[in-house]
Short mmCIF file of C-alpha atoms in Angstrom, two decimals:
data_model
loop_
_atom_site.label_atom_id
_atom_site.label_comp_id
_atom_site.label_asym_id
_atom_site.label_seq_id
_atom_site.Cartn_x
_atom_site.Cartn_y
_atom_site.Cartn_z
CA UNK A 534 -13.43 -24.92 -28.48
CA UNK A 535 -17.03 -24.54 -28.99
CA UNK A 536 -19.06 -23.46 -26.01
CA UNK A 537 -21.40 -26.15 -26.28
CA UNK A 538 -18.56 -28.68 -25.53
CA UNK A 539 -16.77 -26.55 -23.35
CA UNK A 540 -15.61 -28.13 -19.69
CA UNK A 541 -18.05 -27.72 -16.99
CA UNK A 542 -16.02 -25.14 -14.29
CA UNK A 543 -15.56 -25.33 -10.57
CA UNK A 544 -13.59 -23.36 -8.16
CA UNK A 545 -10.48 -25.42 -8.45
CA UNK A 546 -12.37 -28.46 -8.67
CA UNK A 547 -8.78 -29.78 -9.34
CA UNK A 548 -9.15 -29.67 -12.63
CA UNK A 549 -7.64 -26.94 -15.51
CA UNK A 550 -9.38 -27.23 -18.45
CA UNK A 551 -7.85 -29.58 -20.78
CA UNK A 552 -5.65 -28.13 -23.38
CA UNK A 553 -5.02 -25.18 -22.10
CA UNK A 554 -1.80 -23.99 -23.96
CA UNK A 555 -0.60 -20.89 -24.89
CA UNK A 556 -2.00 -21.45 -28.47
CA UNK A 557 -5.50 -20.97 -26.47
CA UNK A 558 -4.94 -17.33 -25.79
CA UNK A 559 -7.36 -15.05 -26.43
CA UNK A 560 -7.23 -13.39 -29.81
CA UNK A 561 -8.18 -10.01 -30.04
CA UNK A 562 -12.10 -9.75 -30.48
CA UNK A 563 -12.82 -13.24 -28.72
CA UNK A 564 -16.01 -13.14 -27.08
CA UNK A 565 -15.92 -16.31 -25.54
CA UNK A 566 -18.38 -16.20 -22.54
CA UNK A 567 -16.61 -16.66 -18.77
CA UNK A 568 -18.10 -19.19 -16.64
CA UNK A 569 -20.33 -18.26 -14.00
CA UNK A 570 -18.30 -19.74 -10.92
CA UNK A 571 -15.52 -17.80 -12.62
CA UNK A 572 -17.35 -14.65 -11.86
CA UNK A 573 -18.64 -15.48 -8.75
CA UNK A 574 -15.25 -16.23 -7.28
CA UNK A 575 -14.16 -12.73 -8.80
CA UNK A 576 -16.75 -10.95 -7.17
CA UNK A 577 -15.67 -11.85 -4.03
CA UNK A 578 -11.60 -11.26 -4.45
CA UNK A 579 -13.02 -8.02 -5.80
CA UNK A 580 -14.65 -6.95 -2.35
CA UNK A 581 -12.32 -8.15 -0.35
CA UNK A 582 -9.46 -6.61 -2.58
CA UNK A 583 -11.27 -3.39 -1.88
CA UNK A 584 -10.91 -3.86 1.86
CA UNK A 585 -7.21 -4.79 1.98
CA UNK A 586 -6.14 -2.10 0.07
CA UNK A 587 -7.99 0.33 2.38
CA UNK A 588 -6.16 -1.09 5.03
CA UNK A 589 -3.28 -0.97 3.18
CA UNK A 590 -3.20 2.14 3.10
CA UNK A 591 -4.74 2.87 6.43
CA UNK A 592 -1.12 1.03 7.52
CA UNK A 593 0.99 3.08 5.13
CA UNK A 594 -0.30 6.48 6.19
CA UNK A 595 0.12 5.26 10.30
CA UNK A 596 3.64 3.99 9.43
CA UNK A 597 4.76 7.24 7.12
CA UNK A 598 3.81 9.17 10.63
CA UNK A 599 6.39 7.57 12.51
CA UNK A 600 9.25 8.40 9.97
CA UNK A 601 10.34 7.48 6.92
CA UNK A 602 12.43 4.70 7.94
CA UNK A 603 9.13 3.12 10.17
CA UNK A 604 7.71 3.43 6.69
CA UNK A 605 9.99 1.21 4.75
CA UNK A 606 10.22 -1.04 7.54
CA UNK A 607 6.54 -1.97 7.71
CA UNK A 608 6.13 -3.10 4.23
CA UNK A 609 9.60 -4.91 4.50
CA UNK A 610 7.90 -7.03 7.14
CA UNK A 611 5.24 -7.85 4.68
CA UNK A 612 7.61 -9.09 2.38
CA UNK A 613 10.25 -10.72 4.12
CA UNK A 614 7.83 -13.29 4.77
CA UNK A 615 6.37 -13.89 1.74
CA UNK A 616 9.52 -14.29 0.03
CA UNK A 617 10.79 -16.64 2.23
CA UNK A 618 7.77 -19.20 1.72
CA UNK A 619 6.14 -18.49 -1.72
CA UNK A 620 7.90 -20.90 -2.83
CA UNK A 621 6.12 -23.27 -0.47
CA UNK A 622 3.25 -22.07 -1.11
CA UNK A 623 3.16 -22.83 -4.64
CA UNK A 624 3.75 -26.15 -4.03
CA UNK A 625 1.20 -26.74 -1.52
CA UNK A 626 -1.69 -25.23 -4.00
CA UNK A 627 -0.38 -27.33 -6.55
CA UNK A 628 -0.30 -30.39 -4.08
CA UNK A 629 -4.14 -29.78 -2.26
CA UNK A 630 -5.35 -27.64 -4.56
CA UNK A 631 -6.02 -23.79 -4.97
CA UNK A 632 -9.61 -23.66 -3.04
CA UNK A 633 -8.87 -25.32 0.44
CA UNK A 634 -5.73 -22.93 0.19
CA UNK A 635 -7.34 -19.77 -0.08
CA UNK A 636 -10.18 -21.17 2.10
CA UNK A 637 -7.61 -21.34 5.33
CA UNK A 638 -5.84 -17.94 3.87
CA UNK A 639 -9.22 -16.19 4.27
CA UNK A 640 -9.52 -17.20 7.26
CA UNK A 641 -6.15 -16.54 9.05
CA UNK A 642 -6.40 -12.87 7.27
CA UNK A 643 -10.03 -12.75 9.57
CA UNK A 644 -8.26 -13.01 12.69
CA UNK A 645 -5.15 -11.03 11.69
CA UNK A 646 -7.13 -7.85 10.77
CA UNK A 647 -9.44 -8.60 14.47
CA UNK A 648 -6.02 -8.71 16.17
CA UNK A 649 -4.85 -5.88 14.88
CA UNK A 650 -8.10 -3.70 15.51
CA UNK A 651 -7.93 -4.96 19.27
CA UNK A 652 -4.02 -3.71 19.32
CA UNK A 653 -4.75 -0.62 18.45
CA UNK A 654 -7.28 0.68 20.34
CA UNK A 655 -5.44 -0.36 23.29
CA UNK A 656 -2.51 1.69 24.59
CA UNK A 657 0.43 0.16 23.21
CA UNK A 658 2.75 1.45 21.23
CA UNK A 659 1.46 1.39 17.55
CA UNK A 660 4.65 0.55 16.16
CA UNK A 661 4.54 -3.08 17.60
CA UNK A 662 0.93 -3.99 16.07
CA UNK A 663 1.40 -2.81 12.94
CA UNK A 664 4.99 -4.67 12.32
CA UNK A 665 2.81 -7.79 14.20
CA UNK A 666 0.74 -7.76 11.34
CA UNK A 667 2.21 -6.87 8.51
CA UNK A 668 4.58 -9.55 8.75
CA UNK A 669 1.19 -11.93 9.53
CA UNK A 670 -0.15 -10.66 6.19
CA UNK A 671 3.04 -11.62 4.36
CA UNK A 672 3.01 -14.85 5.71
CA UNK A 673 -0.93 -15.47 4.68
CA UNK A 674 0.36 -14.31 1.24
CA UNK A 675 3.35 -16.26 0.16
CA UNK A 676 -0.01 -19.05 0.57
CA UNK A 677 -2.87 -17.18 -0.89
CA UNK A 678 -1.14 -15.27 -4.05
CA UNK A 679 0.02 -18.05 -5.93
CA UNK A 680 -3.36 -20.03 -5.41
CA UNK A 681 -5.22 -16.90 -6.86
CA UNK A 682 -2.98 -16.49 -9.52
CA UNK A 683 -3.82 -19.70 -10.93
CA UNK A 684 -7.52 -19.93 -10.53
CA UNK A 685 -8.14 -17.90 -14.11
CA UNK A 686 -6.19 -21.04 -15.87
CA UNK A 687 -7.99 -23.39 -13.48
CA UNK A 688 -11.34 -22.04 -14.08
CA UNK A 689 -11.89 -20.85 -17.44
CA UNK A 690 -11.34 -22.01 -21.31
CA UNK A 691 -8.24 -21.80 -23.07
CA UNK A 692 -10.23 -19.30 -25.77
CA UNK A 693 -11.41 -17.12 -22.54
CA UNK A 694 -8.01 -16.47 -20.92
CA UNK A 695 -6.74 -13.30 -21.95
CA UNK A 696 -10.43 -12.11 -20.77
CA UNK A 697 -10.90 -13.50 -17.69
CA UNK A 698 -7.18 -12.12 -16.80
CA UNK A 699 -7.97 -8.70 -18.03
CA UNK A 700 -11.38 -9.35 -15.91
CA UNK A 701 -9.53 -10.10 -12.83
CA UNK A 702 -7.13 -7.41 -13.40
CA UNK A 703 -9.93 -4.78 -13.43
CA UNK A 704 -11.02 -6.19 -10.39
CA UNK A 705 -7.92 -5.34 -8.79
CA UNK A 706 -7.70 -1.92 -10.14
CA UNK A 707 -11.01 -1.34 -9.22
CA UNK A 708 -9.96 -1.84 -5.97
CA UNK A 709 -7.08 0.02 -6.06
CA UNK A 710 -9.42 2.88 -6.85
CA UNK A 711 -11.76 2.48 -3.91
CA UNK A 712 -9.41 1.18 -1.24
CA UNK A 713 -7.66 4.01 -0.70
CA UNK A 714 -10.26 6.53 -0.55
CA UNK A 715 -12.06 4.09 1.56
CA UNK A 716 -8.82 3.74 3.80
CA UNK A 717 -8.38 7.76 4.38
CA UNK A 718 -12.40 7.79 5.15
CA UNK A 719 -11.99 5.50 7.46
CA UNK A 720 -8.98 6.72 9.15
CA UNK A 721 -10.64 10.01 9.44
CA UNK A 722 -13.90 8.26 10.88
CA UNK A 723 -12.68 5.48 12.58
CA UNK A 724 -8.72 5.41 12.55
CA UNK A 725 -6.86 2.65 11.75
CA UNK A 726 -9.24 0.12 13.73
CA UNK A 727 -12.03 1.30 11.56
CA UNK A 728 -10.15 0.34 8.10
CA UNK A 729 -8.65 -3.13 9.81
CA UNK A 730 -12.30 -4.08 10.17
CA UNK A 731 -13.62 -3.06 6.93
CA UNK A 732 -11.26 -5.57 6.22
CA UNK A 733 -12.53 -8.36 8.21
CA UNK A 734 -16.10 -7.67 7.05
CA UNK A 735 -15.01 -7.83 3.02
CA UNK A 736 -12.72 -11.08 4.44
CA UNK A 737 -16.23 -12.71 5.97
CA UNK A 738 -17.82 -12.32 2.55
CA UNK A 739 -15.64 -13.82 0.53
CA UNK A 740 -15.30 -17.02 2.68
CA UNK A 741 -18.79 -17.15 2.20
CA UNK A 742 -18.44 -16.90 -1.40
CA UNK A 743 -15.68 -19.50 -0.95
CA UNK A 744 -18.16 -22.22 0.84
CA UNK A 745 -20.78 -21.51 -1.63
CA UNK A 746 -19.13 -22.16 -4.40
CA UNK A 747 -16.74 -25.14 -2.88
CA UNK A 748 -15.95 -27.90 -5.06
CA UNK A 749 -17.99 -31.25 -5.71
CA UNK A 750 -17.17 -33.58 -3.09
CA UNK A 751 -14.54 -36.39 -4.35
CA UNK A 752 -13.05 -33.96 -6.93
CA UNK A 753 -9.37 -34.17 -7.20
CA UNK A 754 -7.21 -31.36 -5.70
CA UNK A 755 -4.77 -30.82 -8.12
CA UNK A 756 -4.07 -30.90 -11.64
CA UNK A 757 -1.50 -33.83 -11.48
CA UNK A 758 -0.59 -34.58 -7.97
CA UNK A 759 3.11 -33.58 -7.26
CA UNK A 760 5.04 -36.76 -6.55
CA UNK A 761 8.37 -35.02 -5.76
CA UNK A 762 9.83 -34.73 -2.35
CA UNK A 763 8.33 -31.41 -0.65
CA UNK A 764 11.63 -29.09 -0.90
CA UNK A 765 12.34 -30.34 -4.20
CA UNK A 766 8.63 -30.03 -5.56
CA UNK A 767 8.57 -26.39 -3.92
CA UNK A 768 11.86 -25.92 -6.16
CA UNK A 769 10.89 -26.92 -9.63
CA UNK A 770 8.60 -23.80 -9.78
CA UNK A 771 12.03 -22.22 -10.56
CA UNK A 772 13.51 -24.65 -12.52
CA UNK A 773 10.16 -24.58 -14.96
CA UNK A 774 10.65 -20.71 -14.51
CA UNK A 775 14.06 -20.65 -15.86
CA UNK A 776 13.76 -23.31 -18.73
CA UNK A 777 11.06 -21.59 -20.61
CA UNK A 778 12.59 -18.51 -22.65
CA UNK A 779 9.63 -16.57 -22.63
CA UNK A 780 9.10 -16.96 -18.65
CA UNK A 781 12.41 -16.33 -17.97
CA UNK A 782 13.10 -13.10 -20.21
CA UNK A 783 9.21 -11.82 -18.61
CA UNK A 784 9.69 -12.74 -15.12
CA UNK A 785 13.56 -10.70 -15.30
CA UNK A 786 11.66 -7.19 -17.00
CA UNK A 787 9.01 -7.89 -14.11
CA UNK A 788 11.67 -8.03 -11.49
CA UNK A 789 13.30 -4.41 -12.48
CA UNK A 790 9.99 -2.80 -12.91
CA UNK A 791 8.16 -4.38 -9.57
CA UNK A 792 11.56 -2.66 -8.08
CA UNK A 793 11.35 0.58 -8.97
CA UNK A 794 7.39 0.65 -10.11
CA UNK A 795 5.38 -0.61 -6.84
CA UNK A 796 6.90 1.44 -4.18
CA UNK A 797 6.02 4.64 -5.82
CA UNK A 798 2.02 4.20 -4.71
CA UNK A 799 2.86 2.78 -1.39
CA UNK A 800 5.97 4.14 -0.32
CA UNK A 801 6.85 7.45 -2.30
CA UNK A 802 3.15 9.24 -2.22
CA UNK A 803 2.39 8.94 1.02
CA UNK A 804 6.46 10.33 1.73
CA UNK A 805 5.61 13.12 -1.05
CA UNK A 806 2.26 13.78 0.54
CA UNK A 807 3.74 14.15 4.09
CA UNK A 808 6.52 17.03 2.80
CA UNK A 809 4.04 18.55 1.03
CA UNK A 810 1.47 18.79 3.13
CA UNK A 811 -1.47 16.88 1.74
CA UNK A 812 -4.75 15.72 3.35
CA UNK A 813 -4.88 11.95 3.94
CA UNK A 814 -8.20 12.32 1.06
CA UNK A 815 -5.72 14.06 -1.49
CA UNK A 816 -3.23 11.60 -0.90
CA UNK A 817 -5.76 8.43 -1.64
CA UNK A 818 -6.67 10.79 -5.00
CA UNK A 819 -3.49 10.13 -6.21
CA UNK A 820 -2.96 6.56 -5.52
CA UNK A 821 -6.58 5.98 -6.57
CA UNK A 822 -5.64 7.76 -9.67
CA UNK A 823 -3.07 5.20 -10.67
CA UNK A 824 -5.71 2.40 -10.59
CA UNK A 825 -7.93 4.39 -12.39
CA UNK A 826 -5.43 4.56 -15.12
CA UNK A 827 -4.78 0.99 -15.12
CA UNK A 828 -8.31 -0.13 -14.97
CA UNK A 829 -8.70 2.44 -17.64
CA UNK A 830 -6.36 -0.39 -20.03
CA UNK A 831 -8.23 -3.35 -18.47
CA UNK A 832 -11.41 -2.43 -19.65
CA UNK A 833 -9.87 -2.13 -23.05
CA UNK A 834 -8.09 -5.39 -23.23
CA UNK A 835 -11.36 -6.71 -21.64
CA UNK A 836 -13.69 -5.41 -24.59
CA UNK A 837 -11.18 -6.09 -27.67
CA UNK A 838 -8.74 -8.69 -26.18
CA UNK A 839 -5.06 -8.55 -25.62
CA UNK A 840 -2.37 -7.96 -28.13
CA UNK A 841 -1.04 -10.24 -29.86
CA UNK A 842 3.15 -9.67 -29.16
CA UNK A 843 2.31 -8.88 -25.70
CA UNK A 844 6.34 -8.37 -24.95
CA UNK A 845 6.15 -5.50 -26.92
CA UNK A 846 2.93 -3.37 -25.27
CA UNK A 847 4.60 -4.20 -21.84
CA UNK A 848 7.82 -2.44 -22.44
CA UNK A 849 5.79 0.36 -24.37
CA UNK A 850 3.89 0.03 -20.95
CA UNK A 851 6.69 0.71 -19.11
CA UNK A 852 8.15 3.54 -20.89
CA UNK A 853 4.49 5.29 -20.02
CA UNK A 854 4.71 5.05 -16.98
CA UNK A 855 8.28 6.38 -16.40
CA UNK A 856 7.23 9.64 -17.56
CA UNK A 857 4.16 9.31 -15.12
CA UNK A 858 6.71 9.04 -12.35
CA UNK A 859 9.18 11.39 -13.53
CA UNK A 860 5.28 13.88 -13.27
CA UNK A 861 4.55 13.14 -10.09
CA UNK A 862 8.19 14.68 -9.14
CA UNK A 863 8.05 17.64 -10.71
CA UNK A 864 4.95 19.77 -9.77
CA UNK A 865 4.10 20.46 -6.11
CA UNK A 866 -0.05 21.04 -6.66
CA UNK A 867 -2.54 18.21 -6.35
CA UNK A 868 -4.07 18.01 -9.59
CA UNK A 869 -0.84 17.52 -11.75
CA UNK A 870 0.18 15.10 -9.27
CA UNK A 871 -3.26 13.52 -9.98
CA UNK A 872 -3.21 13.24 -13.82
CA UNK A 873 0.51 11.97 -13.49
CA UNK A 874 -1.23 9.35 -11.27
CA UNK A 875 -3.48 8.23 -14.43
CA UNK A 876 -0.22 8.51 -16.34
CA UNK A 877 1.71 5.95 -14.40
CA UNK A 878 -1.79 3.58 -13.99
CA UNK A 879 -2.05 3.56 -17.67
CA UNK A 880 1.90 1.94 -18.52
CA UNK A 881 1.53 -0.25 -15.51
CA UNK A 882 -1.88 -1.21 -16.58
CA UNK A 883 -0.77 -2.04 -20.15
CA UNK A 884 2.87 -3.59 -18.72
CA UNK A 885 0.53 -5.62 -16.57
CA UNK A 886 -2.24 -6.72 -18.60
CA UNK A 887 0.34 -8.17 -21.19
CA UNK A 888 3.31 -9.98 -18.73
CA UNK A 889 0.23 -11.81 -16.71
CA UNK A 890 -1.47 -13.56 -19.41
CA UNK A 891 1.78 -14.51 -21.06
CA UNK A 892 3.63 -16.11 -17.74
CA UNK A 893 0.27 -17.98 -16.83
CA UNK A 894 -0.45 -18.83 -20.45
CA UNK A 895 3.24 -20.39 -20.75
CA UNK A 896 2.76 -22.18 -18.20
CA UNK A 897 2.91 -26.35 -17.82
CA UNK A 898 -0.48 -27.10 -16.16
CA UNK A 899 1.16 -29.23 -13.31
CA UNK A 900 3.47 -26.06 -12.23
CA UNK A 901 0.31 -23.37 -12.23
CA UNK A 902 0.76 -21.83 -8.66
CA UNK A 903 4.32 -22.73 -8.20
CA UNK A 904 4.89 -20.31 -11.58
CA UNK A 905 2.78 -18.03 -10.11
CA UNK A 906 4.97 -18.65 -6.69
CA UNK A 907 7.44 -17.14 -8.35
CA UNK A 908 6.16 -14.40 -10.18
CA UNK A 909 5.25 -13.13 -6.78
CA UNK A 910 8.45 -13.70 -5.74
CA UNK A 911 10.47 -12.08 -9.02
CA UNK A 912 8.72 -8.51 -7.60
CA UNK A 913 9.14 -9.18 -3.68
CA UNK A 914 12.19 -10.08 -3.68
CA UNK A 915 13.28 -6.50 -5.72
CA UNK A 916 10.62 -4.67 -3.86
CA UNK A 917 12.37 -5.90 -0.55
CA UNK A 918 15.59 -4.54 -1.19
CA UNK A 919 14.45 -0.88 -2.83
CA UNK A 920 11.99 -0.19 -0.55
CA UNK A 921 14.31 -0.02 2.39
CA UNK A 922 16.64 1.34 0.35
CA UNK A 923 14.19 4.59 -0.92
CA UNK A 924 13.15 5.11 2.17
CA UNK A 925 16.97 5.18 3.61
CA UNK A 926 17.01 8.13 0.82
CA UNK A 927 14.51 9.74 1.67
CA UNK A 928 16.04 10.46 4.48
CA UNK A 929 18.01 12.89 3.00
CA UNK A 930 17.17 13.69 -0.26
CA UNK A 931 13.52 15.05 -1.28
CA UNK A 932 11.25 12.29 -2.72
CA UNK A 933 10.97 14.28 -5.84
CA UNK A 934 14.77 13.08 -6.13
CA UNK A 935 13.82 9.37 -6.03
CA UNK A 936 10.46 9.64 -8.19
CA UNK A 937 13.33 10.65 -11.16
CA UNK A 938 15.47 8.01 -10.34
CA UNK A 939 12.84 5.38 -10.23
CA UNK A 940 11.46 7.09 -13.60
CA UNK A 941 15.03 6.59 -14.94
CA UNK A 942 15.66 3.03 -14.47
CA UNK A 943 11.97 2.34 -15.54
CA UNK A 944 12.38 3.69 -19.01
CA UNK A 945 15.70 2.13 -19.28
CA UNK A 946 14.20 -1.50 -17.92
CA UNK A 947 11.08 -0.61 -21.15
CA UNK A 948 14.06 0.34 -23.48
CA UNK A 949 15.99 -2.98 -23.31
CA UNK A 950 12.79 -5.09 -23.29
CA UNK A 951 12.30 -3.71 -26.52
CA UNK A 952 15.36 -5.45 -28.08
CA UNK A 953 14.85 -8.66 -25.91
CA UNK A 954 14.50 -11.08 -29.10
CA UNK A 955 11.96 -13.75 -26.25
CA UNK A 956 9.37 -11.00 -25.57
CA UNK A 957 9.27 -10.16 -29.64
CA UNK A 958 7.50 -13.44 -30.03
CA UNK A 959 3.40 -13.78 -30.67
CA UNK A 960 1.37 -15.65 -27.96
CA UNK A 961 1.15 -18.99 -30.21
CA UNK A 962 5.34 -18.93 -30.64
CA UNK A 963 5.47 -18.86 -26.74
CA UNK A 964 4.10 -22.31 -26.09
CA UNK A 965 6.13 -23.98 -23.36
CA UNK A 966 8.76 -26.65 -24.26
CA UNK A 967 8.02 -28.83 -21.32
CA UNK A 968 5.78 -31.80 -21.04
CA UNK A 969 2.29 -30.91 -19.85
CA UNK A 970 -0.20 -33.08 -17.66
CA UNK A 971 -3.48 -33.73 -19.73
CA UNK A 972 -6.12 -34.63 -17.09
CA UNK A 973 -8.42 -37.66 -18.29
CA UNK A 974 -12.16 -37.93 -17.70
#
């Protein structure tokens, strides 16, 4: 589409721009500009990314002190609830639209991180605040991640997608970088008040950037109001899931991975940092090390665009970072442990930056956060289940023993996507079978 006839972009002004198939993908080398209210609304999820993850990890390093069970536990509670209402809150983006969503997310994840600042200065047990609200922030998830998930489709042209994906995912790396560092600063300056309101105060700017960039008033919500009954409009997010080849043989490799592939940063480093001894600093190295990798890819897919059989490069990706994971077991100093961390950023980087743009991109334009609804829910519902389950061995077996086995099942998950004939297909042969709503001016 040429620029000068491109659609004029809003935050979720209810409308994706028309056309956008999978066909519309990115080719390598596009240089298709963004919109500007795309990059203003990923300016602010980039800040307040930054502050979640320090307090992310302000949590994880306060649970891991209370045991390794306490440690699985507290992420479980995240989790739990987000898996049980994703699917809800797919459909209610798709119903009111992705802005006034993540408008009231923002600001529920305000008073959680207040709340739990105020808990822990007082004298209660710690245990009890920080299971409080981690199963708050679960909740305000299964709400906000699908609407965020779908605002690159929403916002941007069909030409521009593979960009502004590998734009947002940058963002998020980026954060991944900073947050931790920023958490163990903050726990060192401030404890884990300190990094709960960093939080709040990254939270506060992006509502701001959510009210100044709020839609035109009388725009419509949605792209296609859903008509079905609420449970079953909630469920056809799976049924569109499951009909769609492509989605379906992606969203099963991104189940196995998310399983074995997420809890190494945030359950299994901070466990390996506590038996051997690391500083909360050297600790946020390594995870920040990871996003440093993956950002590393971003930029790359940014600059020259993605590939063009993404499949492929995401079970290459995976393979990567198995042998990042299986590094991070097998040395005891800091600084091997730190370039395995780059290791395992760059395969999840490069399995990431190729699964996203091809499950949003395949995509029917009615289903947008209800897909994304349950590509959230395809890696918490895994991540539930092996995170408890790690940190049950961990118990009693070294974590060095569970990095390999995670490393193992990883390079056997990037093995069989190889052969999977679905993810062998180009972007263009991936277009979804379904019917999608056209929006008329």
């Amino acid at each position: 589409m040429p620029e000068s006839r491109r659609p004029e972009s809003r935050i979720d002004s209810g409308r994706p721009v028309d056309g956008a198939g999978v066909g519309g993908v990115a080719a390598s080398g596009d240089r298709t500009r963004l919109p500007g209210a795309y990059w203003v609304w990923l300016g602010g999820t980039a800040l307040s990314l930054v502050g979640v993850q320090a307090m992310a990890f302000a949590m994880a390093w306060a649970a891991a002190g209370q045991g390794a069970r306490f440690a699985a536990l507290v992420p479980t509670a995240i989790v739990l609830p987000r898996v049980l209402l994703l699917v809800v809150g797919g459909a209610v983006a798709d119903r009111f639209g992705a802005w006034p969503v993540l408008l009231v997310s923002d600001a529920a994840m305000i008073v959680v991180t207040v709340a739990l600042a105020v808990a822990v200065w007082s004298p209660l047990d710690p245990r009890l605040p920080l299971l409080l609200a981690a199963l708050a922030i679960g909740t305000v998830d299964a709400f906000q991640l699908p609407s965020s998930g779908s605002m690159p489709r929403r916002l941007v042209p069909p030409e521009a997608l593979a960009r502004a994906l590998s734009a947002r995912q940058l963002a998020g790396q980026f954060a991944l970088f900073a947050g931790p560092p920023l958490g163990g600063l903050m726990l060192g300056l401030a404890g884990l008040a300190g990094a709960a309101l960093s939080n709040t105060a990254t939270a506060l700017v992006m509502l701001a950037v959510l009210l100044a960039v709020r839609p035109a008033v009388g725009s419509s919500p949605a792209a296609g109001r859903v008509s079905l009954p609420p449970v079953s409009a909630a469920l056809d997010g799976l049924r569109v899931a499951w009909s769609v080849p492509v989605l379906r043989a992606a969203l099963l490799v991104t189940a196995v991975a998310a399983g074995f592939l997420l809890p190494v940063g945030t359950l299994l480093v901070p466990l390996l940092a506590r038996q051997r001894d690391w500083s909360p600093s050297a600790t946020g190295a390594v995870v920040a090390a990871m996003a440093l990798g993956t950002a590393a890819v971003a930029v790359v897919v940014l600059l020259r665009g993605a590939s063009r059989r993404p499949g492929v490069l995401a079970a290459v990706g995976l393979l990567v970072a198995a042998g990042g994971v299986a590094g991070l077991g097998a040395g005891h100093a800091q600084l091997p442990a730190v370039l395995a961390g780059v290791v395992v950023g760059v395969g999840s980087g490069c399995f990431a930056t190729h699964v996203g743009p091809l499950v949003l991109a395949a995509t029917p334009l009615t289903h947008l956060a209800r897909v994304q609804a349950v590509l959230v829910l395809v890696q918490s519902l895994p991540l539930l289940v092996t995170t408890n389950a790690l940190g049950l061995v961990v118990e009693v077996a070294h974590v060095a023993v569970v990095l390999h086995g995670c490393a193992g099942v990883l390079a056997a998950t990037g093995l069989a996507a190889l052969v999977v004939p679905a993810l062998h297909r180009s972007r263009t042969e991936a277009a979804p079978q379904l019917p999608v709503a056209r929006t008329s001016d």
